[in-house]
mmCIF file of C-alpha atoms in Angstrom:
data_model
loop_
_atom_site.group_PDB
_atom_site.id
_atom_site.type_symbol
_atom_site.label_atom_id
_atom_site.label_comp_id
_atom_site.label_asym_id
_atom_site.label_seq_id
_atom_site.Cartn_x
_atom_site.Cartn_y
_atom_site.Cartn_z
ATOM 1 C CA ALA A 23 -34.422 -116.445 -102.355
ATOM 2 C CA GLN A 24 -33.813 -113.720 -99.849
ATOM 3 C CA SER A 25 -30.998 -111.258 -100.493
ATOM 4 C CA VAL A 26 -29.513 -108.223 -98.791
ATOM 5 C CA THR A 27 -27.600 -105.309 -100.297
ATOM 6 C CA GLN A 28 -25.351 -102.913 -98.450
ATOM 7 C CA LEU A 29 -24.801 -99.738 -100.444
ATOM 8 C CA GLY A 30 -21.199 -98.611 -100.241
ATOM 9 C CA SER A 31 -18.370 -100.938 -99.329
ATOM 10 C CA HIS A 32 -16.495 -98.063 -97.660
ATOM 11 C CA VAL A 33 -17.906 -95.104 -95.774
ATOM 12 C CA SER A 34 -15.741 -92.354 -94.330
ATOM 13 C CA VAL A 35 -16.949 -89.793 -91.797
ATOM 14 C CA SER A 36 -15.331 -87.253 -89.519
ATOM 15 C CA GLU A 37 -15.370 -87.757 -85.781
ATOM 16 C CA GLY A 38 -18.596 -86.255 -84.425
ATOM 17 C CA ALA A 39 -20.445 -86.525 -87.743
ATOM 18 C CA LEU A 40 -23.542 -88.570 -88.486
ATOM 19 C CA VAL A 41 -23.012 -92.197 -89.422
ATOM 20 C CA LEU A 42 -25.383 -93.693 -91.998
ATOM 21 C CA LEU A 43 -24.859 -97.222 -93.284
ATOM 22 C CA ARG A 44 -27.410 -98.437 -95.800
ATOM 23 C CA CYS A 45 -29.044 -101.854 -96.043
ATOM 24 C CA ASN A 46 -31.829 -103.027 -98.350
ATOM 25 C CA TYR A 47 -33.388 -106.460 -98.451
ATOM 26 C CA SER A 48 -35.573 -108.293 -100.918
ATOM 27 C CA SER A 49 -38.610 -109.967 -99.461
ATOM 28 C CA SER A 50 -42.356 -109.721 -99.770
ATOM 29 C CA VAL A 51 -42.636 -111.072 -96.249
ATOM 30 C CA PRO A 52 -41.190 -108.848 -93.501
ATOM 31 C CA PRO A 53 -38.089 -110.664 -92.329
ATOM 32 C CA TYR A 54 -36.020 -110.471 -89.212
ATOM 33 C CA LEU A 55 -33.120 -108.067 -89.691
ATOM 34 C CA PHE A 56 -29.803 -107.736 -87.927
ATOM 35 C CA TRP A 57 -26.745 -105.514 -87.836
ATOM 36 C CA TYR A 58 -23.422 -106.947 -86.748
ATOM 37 C CA VAL A 59 -20.099 -105.181 -86.168
ATOM 38 C CA GLN A 60 -16.644 -106.671 -86.644
ATOM 39 C CA TYR A 61 -13.581 -105.038 -85.142
ATOM 40 C CA PRO A 62 -10.179 -105.903 -86.653
ATOM 41 C CA ASN A 63 -9.188 -109.535 -86.207
ATOM 42 C CA GLN A 64 -12.307 -110.376 -84.256
ATOM 43 C CA GLY A 65 -15.565 -112.199 -84.847
ATOM 44 C CA LEU A 66 -18.896 -110.498 -85.459
ATOM 45 C CA GLN A 67 -20.838 -108.974 -82.589
ATOM 46 C CA LEU A 68 -24.568 -108.264 -82.608
ATOM 47 C CA LEU A 69 -25.374 -104.532 -82.644
ATOM 48 C CA LEU A 70 -29.146 -104.699 -82.884
ATOM 49 C CA LYS A 71 -32.018 -106.618 -84.414
ATOM 50 C CA TYR A 72 -35.536 -106.064 -85.743
ATOM 51 C CA THR A 73 -38.058 -108.792 -84.980
ATOM 52 C CA SER A 74 -41.392 -107.152 -85.922
ATOM 53 C CA ALA A 75 -41.904 -105.161 -82.743
ATOM 54 C CA ALA A 76 -40.961 -101.463 -82.805
ATOM 55 C CA THR A 77 -39.748 -100.237 -86.189
ATOM 56 C CA LEU A 78 -37.037 -98.077 -84.594
ATOM 57 C CA VAL A 79 -34.539 -100.327 -82.902
ATOM 58 C CA LYS A 80 -31.850 -99.164 -80.507
ATOM 59 C CA GLY A 81 -28.649 -101.100 -80.123
ATOM 60 C CA ILE A 82 -25.344 -100.946 -78.339
ATOM 61 C CA ASN A 83 -22.792 -98.125 -78.564
ATOM 62 C CA GLY A 84 -25.427 -95.526 -79.518
ATOM 63 C CA PHE A 85 -26.436 -97.121 -82.801
ATOM 64 C CA GLU A 86 -30.006 -97.431 -83.998
ATOM 65 C CA ALA A 87 -31.792 -98.631 -87.119
ATOM 66 C CA GLU A 88 -35.224 -98.066 -88.587
ATOM 67 C CA PHE A 89 -37.214 -100.723 -90.393
ATOM 68 C CA LYS A 90 -39.075 -99.239 -93.371
ATOM 69 C CA LYS A 91 -41.259 -101.804 -95.052
ATOM 70 C CA SER A 92 -42.237 -99.529 -97.954
ATOM 71 C CA GLU A 93 -38.564 -99.017 -98.813
ATOM 72 C CA THR A 94 -37.429 -102.557 -97.828
ATOM 73 C CA SER A 95 -34.654 -100.881 -95.888
ATOM 74 C CA PHE A 96 -32.975 -101.193 -92.512
ATOM 75 C CA HIS A 97 -30.364 -98.422 -92.413
ATOM 76 C CA LEU A 98 -28.008 -98.099 -89.451
ATOM 77 C CA THR A 99 -27.361 -94.673 -87.933
ATOM 78 C CA LYS A 100 -25.449 -93.032 -85.137
ATOM 79 C CA PRO A 101 -25.736 -89.282 -84.475
ATOM 80 C CA SER A 102 -22.090 -88.694 -83.647
ATOM 81 C CA ALA A 103 -19.221 -90.913 -84.789
ATOM 82 C CA HIS A 104 -16.435 -91.857 -82.432
ATOM 83 C CA MET A 105 -13.001 -93.105 -83.409
ATOM 84 C CA SER A 106 -13.811 -96.428 -81.779
ATOM 85 C CA ASP A 107 -16.663 -96.959 -84.273
ATOM 86 C CA ALA A 108 -14.170 -97.724 -87.031
ATOM 87 C CA ALA A 109 -14.967 -101.301 -87.999
ATOM 88 C CA GLU A 110 -16.749 -103.411 -90.577
ATOM 89 C CA TYR A 111 -20.520 -103.579 -90.378
ATOM 90 C CA PHE A 112 -22.722 -106.346 -91.728
ATOM 91 C CA CYS A 113 -26.435 -106.326 -92.348
ATOM 92 C CA ALA A 114 -28.191 -109.708 -92.238
ATOM 93 C CA VAL A 115 -31.694 -110.913 -93.033
ATOM 94 C CA SER A 116 -33.493 -114.096 -92.087
ATOM 95 C CA ASP A 117 -33.817 -116.646 -94.853
ATOM 96 C CA HIS A 118 -37.469 -117.610 -94.721
ATOM 97 C CA GLY A 119 -36.845 -120.181 -97.404
ATOM 98 C CA SER A 120 -34.908 -122.313 -94.969
ATOM 99 C CA SER A 121 -37.973 -122.980 -92.759
ATOM 100 C CA ASN A 122 -36.710 -123.701 -89.286
ATOM 101 C CA THR A 123 -32.985 -123.926 -89.810
ATOM 102 C CA GLY A 124 -32.367 -120.392 -88.579
ATOM 103 C CA LYS A 125 -30.186 -119.246 -91.422
ATOM 104 C CA LEU A 126 -29.204 -115.656 -91.975
ATOM 105 C CA ILE A 127 -28.182 -114.084 -95.259
ATOM 106 C CA PHE A 128 -25.379 -111.538 -94.873
ATOM 107 C CA GLY A 129 -24.607 -108.461 -96.908
ATOM 108 C CA GLN A 130 -21.144 -107.806 -98.296
ATOM 109 C CA GLY A 131 -20.203 -105.539 -95.443
ATOM 110 C CA THR A 132 -19.395 -101.835 -95.141
ATOM 111 C CA THR A 133 -16.111 -100.621 -93.720
ATOM 112 C CA LEU A 134 -16.551 -97.490 -91.643
ATOM 113 C CA GLN A 135 -13.573 -95.157 -91.413
ATOM 114 C CA VAL A 136 -13.662 -92.361 -88.831
ATOM 115 C CA LYS A 137 -11.303 -89.455 -89.418
ATOM 116 C CA PRO A 138 -10.085 -87.255 -86.579
ATOM 117 C CA ASP B 3 -23.320 -115.034 -72.246
ATOM 118 C CA VAL B 4 -23.030 -117.635 -74.968
ATOM 119 C CA LYS B 5 -19.500 -118.393 -75.882
ATOM 120 C CA VAL B 6 -18.312 -119.766 -79.159
ATOM 121 C CA THR B 7 -14.689 -120.808 -78.980
ATOM 122 C CA GLN B 8 -12.498 -121.476 -81.969
ATOM 123 C CA SER B 9 -9.435 -123.496 -81.088
ATOM 124 C CA SER B 10 -6.851 -121.385 -82.918
ATOM 125 C CA ARG B 11 -6.626 -117.680 -83.742
ATOM 126 C CA TYR B 12 -3.807 -118.116 -86.249
ATOM 127 C CA LEU B 13 -2.796 -121.215 -88.140
ATOM 128 C CA VAL B 14 -0.153 -121.837 -90.802
ATOM 129 C CA LYS B 15 -0.332 -125.083 -92.779
ATOM 130 C CA ARG B 16 1.396 -126.522 -95.814
ATOM 131 C CA THR B 17 -0.261 -127.300 -99.117
ATOM 132 C CA GLY B 18 -1.718 -130.817 -99.114
ATOM 133 C CA GLU B 19 -2.030 -131.100 -95.351
ATOM 134 C CA LYS B 20 -5.279 -132.192 -93.755
ATOM 135 C CA VAL B 21 -6.455 -129.340 -91.536
ATOM 136 C CA PHE B 22 -8.958 -129.423 -88.696
ATOM 137 C CA LEU B 23 -10.645 -126.271 -87.411
ATOM 138 C CA GLU B 24 -12.531 -126.779 -84.192
ATOM 139 C CA CYS B 25 -15.469 -124.840 -82.814
ATOM 140 C CA VAL B 26 -17.177 -125.344 -79.460
ATOM 141 C CA GLN B 27 -20.243 -123.578 -78.060
ATOM 142 C CA ASP B 28 -21.439 -123.751 -74.480
ATOM 143 C CA MET B 29 -25.137 -122.844 -74.602
ATOM 144 C CA ASP B 30 -26.832 -125.895 -76.087
ATOM 145 C CA HIS B 31 -27.467 -124.260 -79.461
ATOM 146 C CA GLU B 32 -29.011 -126.467 -82.121
ATOM 147 C CA ASN B 33 -27.476 -124.733 -85.136
ATOM 148 C CA MET B 34 -23.815 -124.296 -85.975
ATOM 149 C CA PHE B 35 -22.235 -122.695 -89.018
ATOM 150 C CA TRP B 36 -18.894 -122.319 -90.746
ATOM 151 C CA TYR B 37 -18.150 -119.254 -92.870
ATOM 152 C CA ARG B 38 -15.098 -118.000 -94.646
ATOM 153 C CA GLN B 39 -14.460 -114.298 -94.955
ATOM 154 C CA ASP B 40 -12.393 -112.745 -97.706
ATOM 155 C CA PRO B 41 -11.882 -109.063 -98.557
ATOM 156 C CA GLY B 42 -14.599 -107.812 -100.876
ATOM 157 C CA LEU B 43 -16.548 -111.079 -100.731
ATOM 158 C CA GLY B 44 -18.181 -110.761 -97.320
ATOM 159 C CA LEU B 45 -19.175 -113.908 -95.454
ATOM 160 C CA ARG B 46 -19.684 -117.056 -97.463
ATOM 161 C CA LEU B 47 -21.375 -120.070 -95.904
ATOM 162 C CA ILE B 48 -19.393 -123.293 -96.192
ATOM 163 C CA TYR B 49 -21.491 -125.760 -94.189
ATOM 164 C CA PHE B 50 -24.054 -125.696 -91.471
ATOM 165 C CA SER B 51 -25.562 -128.186 -89.068
ATOM 166 C CA TYR B 52 -28.930 -128.050 -87.346
ATOM 167 C CA ASP B 53 -28.516 -131.174 -85.239
ATOM 168 C CA VAL B 54 -25.968 -133.726 -84.184
ATOM 169 C CA LYS B 55 -24.706 -135.738 -87.169
ATOM 170 C CA MET B 56 -26.757 -133.535 -89.509
ATOM 171 C CA LYS B 57 -25.081 -131.275 -92.022
ATOM 172 C CA GLU B 58 -26.008 -129.281 -95.080
ATOM 173 C CA LYS B 59 -23.853 -127.718 -97.747
ATOM 174 C CA GLY B 60 -23.672 -123.994 -97.910
ATOM 175 C CA ASP B 61 -22.629 -121.871 -100.849
ATOM 176 C CA ILE B 62 -18.994 -122.978 -101.139
ATOM 177 C CA PRO B 63 -18.576 -126.534 -99.763
ATOM 178 C CA GLU B 64 -15.994 -127.708 -102.311
ATOM 179 C CA GLY B 65 -12.751 -128.756 -100.673
ATOM 180 C CA TYR B 66 -14.275 -128.868 -97.189
ATOM 181 C CA SER B 67 -16.095 -131.356 -95.010
ATOM 182 C CA VAL B 68 -17.560 -131.105 -91.515
ATOM 183 C CA SER B 69 -18.222 -133.251 -88.516
ATOM 184 C CA ARG B 70 -20.698 -132.860 -85.682
ATOM 185 C CA GLU B 71 -20.545 -135.831 -83.360
ATOM 186 C CA LYS B 72 -21.611 -133.861 -80.275
ATOM 187 C CA LYS B 73 -24.045 -130.986 -80.022
ATOM 188 C CA GLU B 74 -21.483 -128.518 -78.728
ATOM 189 C CA ARG B 75 -18.721 -129.181 -81.268
ATOM 190 C CA PHE B 76 -18.602 -128.520 -85.009
ATOM 191 C CA SER B 77 -15.407 -129.237 -86.887
ATOM 192 C CA LEU B 78 -14.396 -127.984 -90.297
ATOM 193 C CA ILE B 79 -11.994 -130.191 -92.239
ATOM 194 C CA LEU B 80 -9.850 -129.186 -95.173
ATOM 195 C CA GLU B 81 -9.096 -132.545 -96.755
ATOM 196 C CA SER B 82 -6.041 -131.327 -98.674
ATOM 197 C CA ALA B 83 -5.270 -127.701 -97.994
ATOM 198 C CA SER B 84 -4.585 -125.435 -100.927
ATOM 199 C CA THR B 85 -3.329 -121.859 -101.093
ATOM 200 C CA ASN B 86 -6.741 -120.610 -102.233
ATOM 201 C CA GLN B 87 -8.127 -121.715 -98.879
ATOM 202 C CA THR B 88 -6.052 -119.067 -97.113
ATOM 203 C CA SER B 89 -8.746 -117.044 -95.376
ATOM 204 C CA MET B 90 -10.437 -116.036 -92.151
ATOM 205 C CA TYR B 91 -12.768 -118.769 -90.935
ATOM 206 C CA LEU B 92 -15.661 -117.889 -88.669
ATOM 207 C CA CYS B 93 -17.781 -120.285 -86.662
ATOM 208 C CA ALA B 94 -21.231 -119.301 -85.396
ATOM 209 C CA SER B 95 -24.012 -120.924 -83.432
ATOM 210 C CA SER B 96 -27.677 -120.179 -82.849
ATOM 211 C CA LEU B 97 -30.887 -121.509 -81.429
ATOM 212 C CA SER B 98 -33.172 -123.109 -83.990
ATOM 213 C CA GLN B 99 -35.332 -119.996 -84.284
ATOM 214 C CA VAL B 100 -33.701 -117.378 -86.477
ATOM 215 C CA ILE B 101 -35.168 -114.575 -84.387
ATOM 216 C CA TYR B 102 -32.293 -114.921 -81.938
ATOM 217 C CA GLY B 103 -29.551 -114.356 -84.489
ATOM 218 C CA TYR B 104 -26.077 -115.848 -84.356
ATOM 219 C CA THR B 105 -23.232 -115.811 -81.874
ATOM 220 C CA PHE B 106 -19.826 -115.804 -83.531
ATOM 221 C CA GLY B 107 -16.435 -117.047 -82.464
ATOM 222 C CA SER B 108 -13.349 -114.857 -82.750
ATOM 223 C CA GLY B 109 -12.243 -116.458 -85.999
ATOM 224 C CA THR B 110 -9.266 -118.474 -87.201
ATOM 225 C CA ARG B 111 -6.935 -116.866 -89.689
ATOM 226 C CA LEU B 112 -5.567 -119.728 -91.771
ATOM 227 C CA THR B 113 -2.590 -119.335 -94.043
ATOM 228 C CA VAL B 114 -1.734 -122.168 -96.430
ATOM 229 C CA VAL B 115 1.808 -122.012 -97.788
#
């Protein structure tokens, strides 16, 4: 079965510093990959997704992620953190085992703290 | 934009009550999902449905049931609420192809006292 691992449940950066949130998946077949963001007391919002086109994917709010098949990774980055980036971030991978039911498998989430 | 609407943002219920959480989507999505979210445990799938009147158990279905009588509405039912069901509940919907990802509702924070 497909699985996804987010390294680090909490990440803290200073405002203006690089943001790097790590995500690794387990699959011999390149999956579809997603990053979602959740602001306090809200639902999840799609940041970006990889669907086998370009390996470097740009999303909203200045975030981007690079699909690296050799490393089975899909890390999320942003060059310069802003206070408003403080949120919880979830990586998700398509569950190929579920055929056409469109299920995603979510990581445990990483809380990003941005310090002034 | 697709909208997924959860009927309540905050809900307080008593132990033993039957609780209904409602979710409605307005873009003709085939799939609908119910998750619960707890600190340190991420999102855990309770039930999902890929068609009207169709449902499949997720990872933690015990103590819950669902109903999907119309395509746009997916209800989560707590048959007899217990304190360990205090949580944030998230509804999501999607087209049948996983490539499009999910659209989430704003969540319902349920407290069982």
